[in-house]
XYZ file of C-alpha atoms in Angstrom:
403
model
C 87.381 67.540 59.588
C 83.591 69.464 59.909
C 82.187 70.454 63.013
C 79.659 67.586 63.643
C 76.647 68.329 61.262
C 73.268 68.989 62.929
C 71.918 65.686 61.039
C 74.534 63.461 62.849
C 73.708 64.874 66.327
C 69.980 64.654 65.422
C 70.834 61.023 64.398
C 72.439 60.037 67.745
C 70.039 61.165 70.405
C 67.308 58.523 68.750
C 70.608 56.381 68.104
C 73.361 56.527 70.868
C 76.388 54.466 70.702
C 75.394 52.632 68.128
C 77.350 52.734 64.606
C 76.466 55.149 61.718
C 77.023 54.595 58.026
C 78.556 58.057 55.917
C 79.414 58.749 52.750
C 82.280 61.640 53.111
C 84.660 63.117 50.577
C 88.159 63.725 49.940
C 88.958 66.440 47.851
C 92.889 66.410 46.720
C 93.454 69.969 44.997
C 96.064 70.738 42.455
C 97.350 73.756 41.283
C 99.860 73.380 37.988
C 102.257 73.784 39.554
C 102.896 70.418 41.095
C 101.891 71.076 44.092
C 98.680 69.804 46.608
C 96.761 71.659 49.215
C 97.025 69.512 52.702
C 95.942 70.894 55.644
C 96.911 70.434 59.035
C 93.927 68.882 61.569
C 93.858 70.402 64.793
C 92.939 67.547 66.850
C 95.338 64.756 65.766
C 98.064 67.711 64.010
C 97.885 64.759 61.359
C 98.823 66.353 57.564
C 95.208 65.241 54.828
C 93.792 66.768 52.175
C 90.252 68.473 52.678
C 87.922 65.655 53.491
C 84.229 66.494 55.029
C 80.824 64.826 55.302
C 78.024 65.129 53.006
C 74.854 67.006 53.800
C 71.413 65.460 53.143
C 70.469 65.109 49.443
C 73.912 67.300 48.353
C 76.119 65.561 45.801
C 79.658 64.412 46.801
C 81.333 67.037 43.705
C 79.848 69.787 45.797
C 80.743 68.874 49.099
C 83.963 68.918 47.769
C 84.072 72.597 46.747
C 82.119 73.599 49.255
C 84.319 71.921 52.337
C 87.812 73.588 50.248
C 86.045 76.332 50.316
C 85.069 76.398 54.170
C 88.198 75.159 55.078
C 90.779 76.941 52.864
C 89.388 79.927 51.621
C 90.129 78.036 48.087
C 87.745 77.851 44.747
C 88.143 74.608 43.202
C 86.916 73.083 39.897
C 86.117 68.713 40.935
C 87.188 67.183 37.468
C 87.214 63.765 38.236
C 85.565 61.095 40.965
C 89.362 59.235 41.171
C 88.160 56.403 44.354
C 85.620 55.212 46.687
C 87.055 53.492 49.655
C 84.632 51.726 52.337
C 86.887 52.441 56.110
C 86.893 49.797 59.117
C 84.076 50.869 61.905
C 85.707 53.602 63.791
C 84.750 54.425 67.304
C 85.313 58.547 68.785
C 86.605 58.996 71.950
C 82.720 60.315 73.242
C 81.936 56.216 71.698
C 79.702 56.975 69.585
C 80.671 54.469 66.568
C 80.752 55.377 62.255
C 81.413 53.510 59.380
C 82.759 56.370 55.874
C 82.065 55.749 52.151
C 84.248 57.599 50.935
C 84.535 59.552 47.416
C 87.512 60.957 46.395
C 88.079 63.338 43.962
C 90.812 64.859 41.658
C 90.505 68.613 41.910
C 91.853 71.834 40.610
C 92.039 75.026 41.591
C 90.573 78.101 40.538
C 91.839 80.987 42.448
C 91.640 81.974 46.414
C 95.282 82.800 48.526
C 95.239 79.205 50.726
C 94.732 79.443 54.617
C 92.838 78.263 57.465
C 89.552 79.111 57.229
C 88.066 77.281 60.368
C 88.757 75.549 63.846
C 89.496 72.765 62.681
C 93.046 72.726 61.156
C 95.519 74.879 62.344
C 97.945 74.975 59.510
C 96.848 75.098 55.910
C 100.095 74.377 52.678
C 100.312 74.098 49.422
C 102.608 71.120 49.384
C 104.911 69.469 46.277
C 104.101 66.705 45.706
C 107.317 64.440 45.708
C 108.076 66.179 49.194
C 104.537 65.048 51.341
C 104.607 64.790 54.553
C 103.994 61.697 56.694
C 100.605 61.014 56.650
C 98.335 57.511 57.269
C 98.114 55.006 54.323
C 94.876 55.782 53.785
C 95.144 59.276 53.266
C 98.681 58.722 50.979
C 96.424 56.200 48.464
C 94.043 58.893 48.093
C 96.566 61.263 47.290
C 97.667 59.137 44.848
C 94.394 57.907 43.159
C 93.830 62.434 42.908
C 96.942 62.046 41.802
C 96.881 59.939 38.934
C 96.167 60.205 34.917
C 93.711 57.766 35.406
C 90.088 57.706 33.618
C 88.496 55.367 35.751
C 88.166 55.521 39.318
C 89.367 52.947 41.518
C 87.565 50.365 43.768
C 87.687 46.887 45.447
C 86.311 43.941 43.099
C 84.454 41.246 44.332
C 86.065 37.897 45.831
C 86.121 36.177 42.443
C 85.821 38.817 40.008
C 87.530 39.277 36.702
C 90.230 41.858 36.467
C 89.720 44.020 33.289
C 93.089 44.291 31.854
C 93.956 48.066 32.651
C 93.234 50.283 29.637
C 95.853 51.134 26.834
C 96.897 54.933 26.840
C 95.677 57.096 24.637
C 96.793 57.378 21.309
C 99.082 60.558 20.986
C 101.995 60.714 18.361
C 104.613 63.197 18.719
C 103.076 65.173 15.599
C 100.168 65.398 13.210
C 99.467 62.471 11.356
C 97.386 61.772 8.605
C 95.688 58.078 7.629
C 93.970 58.283 4.095
C 91.955 55.535 2.098
C 89.789 55.919 -1.135
C 86.253 56.221 -0.366
C 82.853 56.345 -2.429
C 83.386 59.790 -2.539
C 87.022 60.459 -3.357
C 89.162 59.988 0.105
C 89.113 59.968 3.607
C 91.711 60.728 6.077
C 91.879 60.673 9.773
C 93.705 63.503 12.008
C 95.045 62.596 14.892
C 97.936 64.826 16.699
C 98.930 65.112 20.217
C 95.904 66.064 21.727
C 94.571 62.144 20.781
C 91.320 62.930 19.635
C 91.017 61.839 15.357
C 89.231 63.940 13.428
C 87.383 62.455 10.189
C 88.271 64.531 6.733
C 86.526 63.925 3.164
C 87.250 65.517 -0.308
C 86.932 63.944 -3.664
C 90.503 64.601 -4.627
C 93.418 63.979 -2.718
C 94.679 67.692 -3.155
C 91.539 69.356 -1.660
C 91.833 66.601 1.091
C 95.052 68.046 2.238
C 94.255 71.413 1.965
C 90.941 70.871 3.479
C 93.296 68.995 6.637
C 95.799 71.606 6.627
C 93.359 74.339 8.830
C 93.183 72.102 11.383
C 97.403 71.256 11.463
C 100.157 70.645 9.271
C 100.412 66.537 8.840
C 104.495 65.480 9.192
C 103.674 62.342 7.645
C 100.364 60.785 5.249
C 100.207 57.346 4.428
C 97.763 56.455 2.582
C 96.043 52.898 0.951
C 97.560 53.187 -2.435
C 100.390 51.817 -4.365
C 103.709 54.653 -4.866
C 106.336 54.000 -6.767
C 105.363 52.151 -10.283
C 107.017 48.875 -11.317
C 108.403 49.208 -15.342
C 108.408 45.675 -16.166
C 107.430 43.906 -13.169
C 106.110 43.384 -10.105
C 107.123 44.795 -6.833
C 108.552 43.456 -3.722
C 106.663 45.241 -1.804
C 103.584 43.182 -2.604
C 104.786 39.678 -2.414
C 106.655 40.567 0.463
C 103.082 41.651 2.249
C 101.616 38.919 0.691
C 103.906 36.432 3.058
C 103.597 38.134 5.896
C 99.320 38.174 5.988
C 99.253 34.353 6.213
C 95.323 33.918 4.954
C 94.357 37.143 3.786
C 97.540 37.776 1.234
C 94.540 37.926 -1.325
C 93.349 41.722 -0.503
C 97.211 43.141 -1.242
C 96.433 43.513 -4.955
C 99.775 43.153 -8.074
C 100.609 46.151 -8.877
C 99.821 47.193 -12.361
C 102.938 48.360 -14.577
C 102.706 52.328 -15.032
C 102.201 51.175 -18.775
C 99.270 49.396 -18.007
C 97.826 52.575 -15.447
C 97.745 54.879 -18.116
C 95.796 52.912 -20.419
C 92.901 53.950 -21.195
C 90.846 50.617 -21.300
C 91.400 47.714 -19.734
C 91.928 45.596 -22.303
C 94.813 48.343 -23.639
C 96.078 48.078 -19.799
C 96.165 43.881 -20.134
C 98.094 43.869 -23.162
C 100.150 46.577 -21.639
C 100.737 44.480 -19.164
C 102.071 41.738 -21.075
C 104.570 43.924 -23.432
C 106.352 45.450 -20.259
C 106.602 42.072 -18.185
C 107.943 39.907 -21.491
C 104.236 38.420 -21.212
C 105.048 36.736 -17.637
C 101.762 38.893 -16.670
C 98.221 40.325 -17.668
C 96.732 42.567 -15.625
C 93.680 41.782 -13.050
C 90.363 43.770 -13.139
C 90.748 44.395 -9.234
C 94.588 45.867 -9.795
C 93.215 48.071 -12.676
C 89.811 49.221 -11.658
C 92.341 51.261 -9.056
C 93.362 53.075 -11.905
C 92.500 56.599 -11.579
C 93.484 56.734 -7.506
C 97.155 55.255 -8.050
C 97.229 58.093 -11.197
C 96.211 61.030 -8.915
C 98.418 59.780 -6.358
C 100.991 58.868 -8.254
C 100.950 62.710 -9.538
C 100.277 64.658 -6.711
C 103.658 62.516 -4.374
C 105.665 63.954 -8.249
C 104.055 67.711 -7.629
C 106.851 67.741 -3.970
C 103.161 67.533 -1.515
C 105.853 69.531 1.158
C 105.501 66.463 3.437
C 106.110 63.229 3.586
C 104.121 60.195 1.893
C 104.464 56.784 2.952
C 101.931 53.672 1.297
C 100.656 51.663 3.923
C 98.530 48.600 3.583
C 95.966 48.830 6.380
C 95.678 44.890 6.937
C 99.110 44.537 7.288
C 98.993 47.030 10.212
C 95.748 45.841 12.213
C 98.000 42.416 11.915
C 100.739 43.726 13.934
C 98.257 45.470 16.505
C 96.382 42.067 17.061
C 99.179 39.660 16.391
C 97.947 37.896 13.777
C 96.194 38.860 10.025
C 92.340 39.316 11.142
C 91.530 36.686 8.907
C 87.125 37.866 9.134
C 86.305 40.254 6.123
C 86.028 44.055 7.260
C 82.988 43.525 5.645
C 81.433 42.110 8.351
C 80.559 43.432 11.633
C 82.181 40.968 13.649
C 85.221 42.219 11.428
C 84.183 46.086 12.033
C 84.172 44.929 15.977
C 88.056 43.186 15.487
C 89.251 45.989 13.632
C 87.966 48.430 15.982
C 89.221 46.239 19.575
C 92.540 46.162 17.458
C 92.858 49.826 17.192
C 91.717 49.889 20.865
C 94.363 48.041 22.300
C 96.394 50.394 20.990
C 94.880 53.357 22.915
C 93.083 54.820 19.404
C 89.308 55.267 19.850
C 87.979 54.715 15.628
C 85.199 57.999 15.028
C 81.930 56.920 15.538
C 80.270 56.076 11.686
C 76.879 57.143 9.709
C 75.543 55.936 7.043
C 75.595 58.335 4.467
C 79.214 60.027 5.143
C 80.483 59.335 1.504
C 82.321 56.206 3.208
C 81.873 52.525 4.404
C 82.635 51.847 8.030
C 85.802 49.772 6.808
C 87.404 52.876 5.044
C 87.652 54.810 7.842
C 89.028 52.278 10.285
C 91.438 51.738 7.231
C 91.798 55.165 7.389
C 92.732 54.911 11.240
C 95.373 51.712 10.824
C 97.035 53.928 8.191
C 96.992 57.118 10.992
C 98.589 54.720 13.440
C 101.032 53.076 10.970
C 101.954 56.869 9.985
C 102.585 57.902 14.271
C 105.297 54.716 14.161
C 106.813 55.630 11.316
C 106.863 59.381 12.666
C 109.093 58.318 15.815
C 111.272 55.697 13.865
C 109.398 52.087 14.503
C 108.044 51.305 11.467
C 108.318 48.441 8.893
C 109.542 48.816 5.321
C 108.653 45.719 3.104
C 110.676 45.271 1.272
C 113.642 46.427 4.164
C 115.117 48.394 1.224
C 112.848 50.191 -0.616
C 112.564 49.723 -4.748
C 113.554 52.608 -7.236
C 112.179 52.337 -10.700
C 112.262 55.030 -13.767
C 109.761 57.604 -11.397
C 112.715 57.691 -9.086
C 110.087 57.084 -5.877
C 111.179 54.584 -3.231
C 108.365 51.359 -3.475
C 108.165 50.401 0.391
C 105.181 49.174 1.940
C 105.639 50.700 5.569
C 103.926 49.518 8.988
């Protein structure tokens, strides 16, 4: 589209008609109302996006912005590289031969009234994206790349290379949701909203955590990895069904003790209370009783009408749904951490970075992310319930694990 740059004329004096290898740019310019800016070339009457040749030592993105201003009088932002394409060698009417490497950029109009600003075009016009004029296949493909929401630039892969599977769309819940897991500092929460950027919040109590989170957003659903709904005289169906789902990983679901056991002030008293409440059928494991303080904290919080929907989750069950089967590798090992990050990434959720001294372990952070994933599923009506019909005990709180 440009007049022939001086540096090309100088090269032609030295090499004659021999082929030149030239870098060029295409600017696919949109303005947020479903229109794209095109120019009608004066040499052949074809409608195209803004194009141009990169000057020596010029950054290609700078070329795109410069060409847009010189050809159409508009100021643009150059947002991302959309595609790279090598065009077949072309012979001009005067016999000059050239091949072009095109770099197509997705751009956004910032200011300026579009008009014919040089003699390289006869018309400049904003066209509706769904009603573009006829144009060559390679120009249409550049517009398609520039209009796409893809993060990576399109390019032709070498013959025999293994295609990379497409990256899933970024995890964007319709409404903000919060996933919560217990940790050394107290509680760690991962908040994710429609913008798709998970943020991490830490507090020593669940009520403080919620107050901290609500400074940013009001979660529609809070999913927490802690038993909700405590039995009076036996085990919970939620725990039993979750264990059956987690083949090879069932031991990660601790049995929930009775309410009287959790109210006991010592482990010995809890064992006696659980035996009495279950008619001698079940004692109390030390692991289950170790969660006593946090279970009672959440129990009090849920019974206080916290102002949002609260559901119980088990992260291992959530990870199993993401991955298609239970993740048998330990969540404490590096391989287990990677497997869980990969499972989250497969759902478009990139877990935040973790560093030592943050008050929570990396597996706590990933469990909170998995809980947030289930919270979003629940909010849009896609979650499963174990059991399908939640149990209700004397506390009146439905007891079910969601995934």
